[in-house]
Amino acid sequence: MRRFIVDTDTASDDAAALMIAALSEEIDLLGVTIVAGNVGLKQATDNALMTLEVCGSDAPVYLGAKRPLFRERHETISVHGKDGMGDCDIIHPKRSPEEKRAVEFILEQVERYPNEVELVVLGPATNIALAILTDREIMSKVKHIWSMGTPGFGFGNATPVSEFNVFIDAEAYALMLDLEIPVTIAGFDLCAGNIGLDRYELSYLAHGSKPAQFLEQATSKLLQFNLDTRGVHMVDLPDAIAMAAAVWPEFVQDKVACHCHCCTEPGHAYGQVIFYQKGRTYEAMPEISRFNAQVIKKVDEKLFTERFMDLLMEEGGKEA
Ligand code: RIB
Ligand code: CA
């Protein structure tokens, strides 16, 4: 069993990612830590609790950062709806979050399971940065960080050069990149293709298991956003792609070692992550000291859809 902690700002694509972790038999979901991002902390917490509930998971949930390390919290134009989950009045969790805070939980679990815990970071990296600032030595024993972040080798969605999760707290992302452990980045470019859920998959989910129906409703505002802005009948799920890369290694078809530099200076480049790729030479950096992340270049879109739909359509999900 692989030991996962998922750090999330729970909106609909985070919920899709949480479902993969919660419904995969090979994953021991130690807990879910919450960070403000798509929506505020309370809403993100309730969204995570409800998602776990419909999947039959009793994984504990922990409150984390309400705002970035230094900047004021950015009021987002949430493409997922005001509640982050399609505004369908489907968020009524029975459980509450734990008393313990997110950073304490992360450090406690990594200390308990040195070099075994994998962190899947699906929102701003504030909780991870706070854990590093609190005890870098313990955090150096994290087995792997899987990050949904950066535009990858495409364009940003928060600015032309910055992706939302990094843009909200670039200083935190820079701290995370500076931790000398294995990091894999799934950029926003990976969901630019046909990967995601189209009209047929969405209508199939609408008549499927509890988790399937829940996700179809949760992504309804995202669908409307894509129809209104891009004229496409589909939902893109960047967080689910990052989780798929973590859970199903064969999903990743190509990746490249990079020295990733996260720009934290105020201005138009804030939140840009510059990739100095291994095997290339750069005037600005003739000697690359360390390749601090693997950046995914290509994924198996067909495998994602098959595995994801199979997982969701199994009746009811795992027994709690
Ligand atoms: O840019 C996409 C990322 O920002 C996803 O994690 C989405 O949930 C939002 O947090
Ligand atoms: Ca997210």
Tab-separated table of C-alpha atoms and ligand atoms in Angstrom:
chain	number	residue	atom	x	y	z
A	1	MET	CA	0.000	0.000	0.000
A	2	ARG	CA	1.283	3.481	-0.827
A	3	ARG	CA	0.734	6.163	1.831
A	4	PHE	CA	-0.771	9.395	0.449
A	5	ILE	CA	-1.652	12.763	1.930
A	6	VAL	CA	-3.681	14.968	-0.415
A	7	ASP	CA	-3.405	18.747	0.036
A	8	THR	CA	-6.289	20.475	-1.698
A	9	ASP	CA	-8.317	23.664	-2.199
A	10	THR	CA	-11.270	21.424	-3.061
A	11	ALA	CA	-13.247	22.445	-6.083
A	12	SER	CA	-14.687	20.061	-8.665
A	13	ASP	CA	-11.431	18.947	-10.268
A	14	ASP	CA	-9.887	18.434	-6.830
A	15	ALA	CA	-12.912	16.277	-5.986
A	16	ALA	CA	-12.226	14.152	-9.066
A	17	ALA	CA	-8.626	13.707	-7.865
A	18	LEU	CA	-9.746	12.863	-4.326
A	19	MET	CA	-12.040	10.199	-5.757
A	20	ILE	CA	-9.132	8.497	-7.532
A	21	ALA	CA	-7.178	8.353	-4.260
A	22	ALA	CA	-10.159	7.323	-2.123
A	23	LEU	CA	-11.397	4.620	-4.526
A	24	SER	CA	-8.006	3.107	-5.420
A	25	GLU	CA	-7.339	-0.063	-3.400
A	26	GLU	CA	-3.566	0.392	-3.651
A	27	ILE	CA	-3.651	3.786	-1.916
A	28	ASP	CA	-3.711	4.257	1.857
A	29	LEU	CA	-5.152	7.758	2.105
A	30	LEU	CA	-3.666	8.871	5.434
A	31	GLY	CA	-5.537	12.160	5.382
A	32	VAL	CA	-6.584	15.250	3.473
A	33	THR	CA	-5.227	18.712	4.305
A	34	ILE	CA	-7.076	21.828	3.220
A	35	VAL	CA	-5.806	25.139	1.856
A	36	ALA	CA	-7.785	28.180	0.683
A	37	GLY	CA	-7.629	28.665	-3.068
A	38	ASN	CA	-10.537	27.952	-5.405
A	39	VAL	CA	-12.818	28.655	-2.458
A	40	GLY	CA	-12.321	29.664	1.191
A	41	LEU	CA	-11.047	27.243	3.812
A	42	LYS	CA	-14.453	26.290	5.300
A	43	GLN	CA	-16.025	25.596	1.912
A	44	ALA	CA	-12.989	23.657	0.693
A	45	THR	CA	-13.129	21.600	3.883
A	46	ASP	CA	-16.831	20.799	3.493
A	47	ASN	CA	-16.287	19.952	-0.181
A	48	ALA	CA	-13.523	17.495	0.733
A	49	LEU	CA	-15.551	15.915	3.537
A	50	MET	CA	-18.552	15.483	1.224
A	51	THR	CA	-16.441	14.009	-1.563
A	52	LEU	CA	-14.907	11.469	0.824
A	53	GLU	CA	-18.365	10.664	2.221
A	54	VAL	CA	-19.846	9.832	-1.176
A	55	CYS	CA	-16.815	7.618	-1.836
A	56	GLY	CA	-17.299	5.754	1.433
A	57	SER	CA	-13.922	6.973	2.755
A	58	ASP	CA	-13.356	7.859	6.402
A	59	ALA	CA	-10.008	9.549	5.737
A	60	PRO	CA	-9.519	12.395	8.226
A	61	VAL	CA	-9.538	16.031	7.063
A	62	TYR	CA	-7.358	18.803	8.557
A	63	LEU	CA	-7.638	22.583	8.343
A	64	GLY	CA	-4.644	24.415	6.855
A	65	ALA	CA	-3.865	27.913	5.634
A	66	LYS	CA	-6.638	30.449	5.109
A	67	ARG	CA	-4.373	32.688	3.000
A	68	PRO	CA	-0.992	32.716	1.230
A	69	LEU	CA	2.296	33.195	3.097
A	70	PHE	CA	2.624	36.905	2.373
A	71	ARG	CA	-0.077	38.101	-0.020
A	72	GLU	CA	-3.693	38.823	0.788
A	73	ARG	CA	-6.083	36.040	-0.217
A	74	HIS	CA	-7.020	36.491	-3.874
A	75	GLU	CA	-10.791	36.494	-4.472
A	76	THR	CA	-11.036	34.045	-7.330
A	77	ILE	CA	-13.486	34.034	-10.203
A	78	SER	CA	-14.261	30.441	-9.347
A	79	VAL	CA	-15.071	28.670	-12.573
A	80	HIS	CA	-16.437	25.850	-10.441
A	81	GLY	CA	-19.344	27.887	-8.949
A	82	LYS	CA	-19.565	29.853	-5.696
A	83	ASP	CA	-19.272	26.691	-3.585
A	84	GLY	CA	-16.643	25.260	-5.929
A	85	MET	CA	-18.864	22.244	-6.592
A	86	GLY	CA	-21.388	23.382	-9.179
A	87	ASP	CA	-23.725	25.294	-6.806
A	88	CYS	CA	-26.079	22.286	-6.762
A	89	ASP	CA	-26.655	22.196	-3.000
A	90	ILE	CA	-24.888	18.825	-2.722
A	91	ILE	CA	-22.454	19.738	0.081
A	92	HIS	CA	-23.885	18.543	3.405
A	93	PRO	CA	-21.104	16.519	5.069
A	94	LYS	CA	-21.934	14.487	8.181
A	95	ARG	CA	-18.337	14.558	9.451
A	96	SER	CA	-16.254	17.507	10.701
A	97	PRO	CA	-12.545	18.223	10.272
A	98	GLU	CA	-10.091	17.073	12.961
A	99	GLU	CA	-8.956	19.399	15.758
A	100	LYS	CA	-5.298	18.972	14.755
A	101	ARG	CA	-4.049	21.451	12.124
A	102	ALA	CA	-2.791	20.447	8.682
A	103	VAL	CA	0.904	21.241	9.205
A	104	GLU	CA	1.000	19.278	12.461
A	105	PHE	CA	-0.652	16.308	10.745
A	106	ILE	CA	1.749	16.347	7.780
A	107	LEU	CA	4.825	16.498	10.027
A	108	GLU	CA	3.454	13.830	12.362
A	109	GLN	CA	2.789	11.389	9.489
A	110	VAL	CA	6.125	11.980	7.751
A	111	GLU	CA	7.939	11.459	11.057
A	112	ARG	CA	5.931	8.270	11.648
A	113	TYR	CA	6.504	6.942	8.117
A	114	PRO	CA	9.890	8.335	6.992
A	115	ASN	CA	10.488	8.079	3.219
A	116	GLU	CA	7.036	6.511	2.668
A	117	VAL	CA	4.584	9.429	2.573
A	118	GLU	CA	3.706	10.872	-0.848
A	119	LEU	CA	2.152	14.353	-0.902
A	120	VAL	CA	-0.267	15.170	-3.719
A	121	VAL	CA	-0.497	18.969	-3.835
A	122	LEU	CA	-3.586	20.178	-5.693
A	123	GLY	CA	-3.881	23.805	-4.568
A	124	PRO	CA	-1.577	26.634	-3.504
A	125	ALA	CA	1.488	25.133	-1.758
A	126	THR	CA	1.057	27.198	1.414
A	127	ASN	CA	0.586	24.222	3.791
A	128	ILE	CA	3.643	22.471	2.362
A	129	ALA	CA	5.736	25.631	2.727
A	130	LEU	CA	4.579	26.104	6.326
A	131	ALA	CA	5.502	22.485	7.095
A	132	ILE	CA	8.971	23.065	5.599
A	133	LEU	CA	9.421	26.272	7.605
A	134	THR	CA	8.272	24.437	10.736
A	135	ASP	CA	10.603	21.432	10.385
A	136	ARG	CA	12.652	21.116	7.194
A	137	GLU	CA	14.479	18.062	8.482
A	138	ILE	CA	11.266	16.051	8.841
A	139	MET	CA	9.998	17.305	5.474
A	140	SER	CA	13.215	16.096	3.820
A	141	LYS	CA	11.868	12.595	4.548
A	142	VAL	CA	8.808	12.994	2.301
A	143	LYS	CA	9.041	10.255	-0.326
A	144	HIS	CA	7.601	12.226	-3.281
A	145	ILE	CA	5.651	15.398	-4.002
A	146	TRP	CA	3.182	15.252	-6.895
A	147	SER	CA	2.200	18.806	-7.840
A	148	MET	CA	-0.613	20.078	-10.008
A	149	GLY	CA	1.021	23.388	-10.793
A	150	THR	CA	2.600	25.634	-13.447
A	151	PRO	CA	1.458	25.979	-17.063
A	152	GLY	CA	3.819	23.085	-17.879
A	153	PHE	CA	5.019	23.738	-21.440
A	154	GLY	CA	1.876	25.724	-22.289
A	155	PHE	CA	0.212	28.978	-21.285
A	156	GLY	CA	-0.926	30.039	-17.836
A	157	ASN	CA	-4.518	30.418	-16.691
A	158	ALA	CA	-4.006	33.062	-13.987
A	159	THR	CA	-1.717	35.181	-16.183
A	160	PRO	CA	-0.242	34.278	-19.584
A	161	VAL	CA	2.793	32.853	-17.770
A	162	SER	CA	1.424	31.712	-14.396
A	163	GLU	CA	-0.917	28.916	-13.389
A	164	PHE	CA	-3.491	29.494	-10.605
A	165	ASN	CA	-2.009	27.299	-7.824
A	166	VAL	CA	1.410	28.922	-8.178
A	167	PHE	CA	-0.004	32.423	-8.800
A	168	ILE	CA	-1.885	32.375	-5.489
A	169	ASP	CA	1.312	31.716	-3.504
A	170	ALA	CA	4.501	31.707	-5.579
A	171	GLU	CA	6.702	32.094	-2.485
A	172	ALA	CA	5.258	28.856	-1.117
A	173	TYR	CA	5.826	27.083	-4.431
A	174	ALA	CA	9.439	28.296	-4.485
A	175	LEU	CA	9.975	26.916	-0.963
A	176	MET	CA	8.488	23.579	-2.032
A	177	LEU	CA	10.797	23.419	-5.074
A	178	ASP	CA	13.754	24.118	-2.817
A	179	LEU	CA	13.119	21.005	-0.723
A	180	GLU	CA	15.618	18.445	-1.991
A	181	ILE	CA	13.229	15.520	-2.520
A	182	PRO	CA	11.652	13.990	-5.673
A	183	VAL	CA	9.018	16.301	-7.172
A	184	THR	CA	6.863	15.598	-10.219
A	185	ILE	CA	4.952	18.461	-11.828
A	186	ALA	CA	1.748	17.977	-13.823
A	187	GLY	CA	1.227	21.288	-15.596
A	188	PHE	CA	-1.973	22.871	-16.832
A	189	ASP	CA	-0.926	22.083	-20.418
A	190	LEU	CA	-1.750	18.398	-19.837
A	191	CYS	CA	-5.480	19.134	-19.770
A	192	ALA	CA	-5.358	21.220	-22.963
A	193	GLY	CA	-5.921	18.175	-25.156
A	194	ASN	CA	-8.921	15.848	-25.194
A	195	ILE	CA	-8.337	14.601	-21.687
A	196	GLY	CA	-11.206	15.295	-19.309
A	197	LEU	CA	-14.900	14.355	-19.434
A	198	ASP	CA	-16.943	14.970	-22.584
A	199	ARG	CA	-20.719	15.059	-22.999
A	200	TYR	CA	-20.971	11.279	-23.303
A	201	GLU	CA	-18.880	10.521	-20.246
A	202	LEU	CA	-20.737	13.171	-18.247
A	203	SER	CA	-24.148	11.767	-19.182
A	204	TYR	CA	-22.863	8.261	-18.339
A	205	LEU	CA	-21.748	9.511	-14.903
A	206	ALA	CA	-25.151	11.142	-14.348
A	207	HIS	CA	-26.719	7.638	-14.347
A	208	GLY	CA	-23.904	5.910	-12.490
A	209	SER	CA	-22.771	5.265	-8.915
A	210	LYS	CA	-23.123	7.784	-6.084
A	211	PRO	CA	-19.612	9.178	-6.648
A	212	ALA	CA	-20.272	9.384	-10.388
A	213	GLN	CA	-23.531	11.308	-9.993
A	214	PHE	CA	-21.946	13.567	-7.385
A	215	LEU	CA	-19.052	14.442	-9.687
A	216	GLU	CA	-21.314	15.112	-12.642
A	217	GLN	CA	-23.216	17.663	-10.557
A	218	ALA	CA	-20.038	19.142	-9.017
A	219	THR	CA	-18.566	19.813	-12.479
A	220	SER	CA	-21.727	21.379	-13.933
A	221	LYS	CA	-20.556	24.990	-13.513
A	222	LEU	CA	-17.140	24.111	-14.966
A	223	LEU	CA	-18.946	22.618	-17.959
A	224	GLN	CA	-21.002	25.796	-18.365
A	225	PHE	CA	-17.825	27.905	-18.113
A	226	ASN	CA	-16.191	25.880	-20.889
A	227	LEU	CA	-19.315	26.048	-23.043
A	228	ASP	CA	-19.581	29.832	-22.548
A	229	THR	CA	-15.898	30.674	-22.978
A	230	ARG	CA	-14.584	27.996	-25.346
A	231	GLY	CA	-17.719	26.514	-26.894
A	232	VAL	CA	-16.586	23.025	-25.848
A	233	HIS	CA	-18.835	20.495	-24.085
A	234	MET	CA	-16.273	19.067	-21.687
A	235	VAL	CA	-14.741	19.505	-18.234
A	236	ASP	CA	-10.993	19.675	-17.797
A	237	LEU	CA	-9.653	18.069	-14.623
A	238	PRO	CA	-6.050	19.215	-13.989
A	239	ASP	CA	-6.011	17.889	-10.439
A	240	ALA	CA	-7.308	14.487	-11.508
A	241	ILE	CA	-4.529	14.338	-14.117
A	242	ALA	CA	-1.924	15.041	-11.424
A	243	MET	CA	-3.460	12.334	-9.212
A	244	ALA	CA	-3.543	9.896	-12.144
A	245	ALA	CA	0.182	10.529	-12.677
A	246	ALA	CA	0.783	9.705	-9.016
A	247	VAL	CA	-1.431	6.605	-8.804
A	248	TRP	CA	-0.938	5.108	-12.294
A	249	PRO	CA	2.768	5.433	-13.299
A	250	GLU	CA	2.054	4.001	-16.770
A	251	PHE	CA	-0.191	7.019	-17.425
A	252	VAL	CA	2.919	9.192	-17.787
A	253	GLN	CA	4.436	8.660	-21.253
A	254	ASP	CA	7.169	11.310	-21.186
A	255	LYS	CA	8.752	13.641	-18.645
A	256	VAL	CA	11.922	15.710	-18.398
A	257	ALA	CA	14.219	16.628	-15.506
A	258	CYS	CA	14.299	20.378	-15.029
A	259	HIS	CA	15.782	22.998	-12.813
A	260	CYS	CA	12.565	24.887	-12.021
A	261	HIS	CA	12.853	28.522	-10.954
A	262	CYS	CA	9.699	30.100	-9.506
A	263	CYS	CA	9.508	33.884	-9.984
A	264	THR	CA	8.372	35.641	-6.805
A	265	GLU	CA	9.199	39.240	-7.677
A	266	PRO	CA	6.058	41.460	-7.809
A	267	GLY	CA	4.876	42.247	-11.331
A	268	HIS	CA	3.699	40.516	-14.479
A	269	ALA	CA	6.089	37.589	-14.107
A	270	TYR	CA	4.934	36.764	-10.557
A	271	GLY	CA	4.215	33.036	-10.336
A	272	GLN	CA	5.993	32.108	-13.570
A	273	VAL	CA	8.002	28.893	-13.230
A	274	ILE	CA	10.934	28.750	-15.624
A	275	PHE	CA	12.092	25.269	-16.694
A	276	TYR	CA	15.812	24.800	-17.424
A	277	GLN	CA	15.638	21.397	-19.083
A	278	LYS	CA	18.283	18.709	-18.586
A	279	GLY	CA	20.291	18.114	-21.751
A	280	ARG	CA	19.998	21.673	-22.993
A	281	THR	CA	22.493	24.518	-22.555
A	282	TYR	CA	21.458	28.018	-21.514
A	283	GLU	CA	23.550	31.169	-21.709
A	284	ALA	CA	21.898	32.352	-18.491
A	285	MET	CA	22.705	29.144	-16.632
A	286	PRO	CA	25.702	27.341	-18.172
A	287	GLU	CA	26.032	25.122	-15.092
A	288	ILE	CA	22.761	23.694	-13.711
A	289	SER	CA	23.339	22.824	-10.053
A	290	ARG	CA	20.300	20.701	-9.399
A	291	PHE	CA	17.301	19.346	-11.297
A	292	ASN	CA	14.619	19.890	-8.659
A	293	ALA	CA	11.649	18.378	-10.500
A	294	GLN	CA	10.495	16.053	-13.258
A	295	VAL	CA	8.004	17.889	-15.504
A	296	ILE	CA	5.488	15.708	-17.322
A	297	LYS	CA	5.406	16.241	-21.108
A	298	LYS	CA	3.001	13.557	-22.336
A	299	VAL	CA	0.272	11.382	-20.833
A	300	ASP	CA	-1.925	8.523	-22.069
A	301	GLU	CA	-5.316	10.223	-22.510
A	302	LYS	CA	-7.108	6.959	-23.353
A	303	LEU	CA	-5.799	5.239	-20.245
A	304	PHE	CA	-6.997	8.116	-18.077
A	305	THR	CA	-10.563	7.984	-19.366
A	306	GLU	CA	-10.759	4.187	-19.125
A	307	ARG	CA	-9.297	3.950	-15.610
A	308	PHE	CA	-11.170	6.977	-14.283
A	309	MET	CA	-14.570	5.921	-15.605
A	310	ASP	CA	-14.057	2.326	-14.404
A	311	LEU	CA	-13.155	3.541	-10.932
A	312	LEU	CA	-16.135	5.893	-10.740
A	313	MET	CA	-18.691	3.522	-12.148
A	314	GLU	CA	-18.027	0.758	-9.614
A	315	GLU	CA	-21.073	0.772	-7.379
A	316	GLY	CA	-20.729	2.883	-4.258
A	317	GLY	CA	-16.986	2.997	-3.851
A	318	LYS	CA	-14.903	1.393	-1.058
A	319	GLU	CA	-16.655	0.459	2.181
A	320	ALA	CA	-15.780	3.034	4.882
B	1	RIB	O1	-4.900	25.847	-12.419
B	1	RIB	C1	-5.658	24.727	-12.039
B	1	RIB	C2	-5.563	24.516	-10.567
B	1	RIB	O2	-6.110	25.619	-9.869
B	1	RIB	C3	-6.397	23.306	-10.104
B	1	RIB	O3	-5.796	22.759	-8.977
B	1	RIB	C4	-7.702	23.918	-9.749
B	1	RIB	O4	-8.419	23.145	-8.791
B	1	RIB	C5	-7.256	25.213	-9.118
B	1	RIB	O5	-6.867	24.928	-7.776
B	2	CA	CA	-7.109	22.504	-6.948
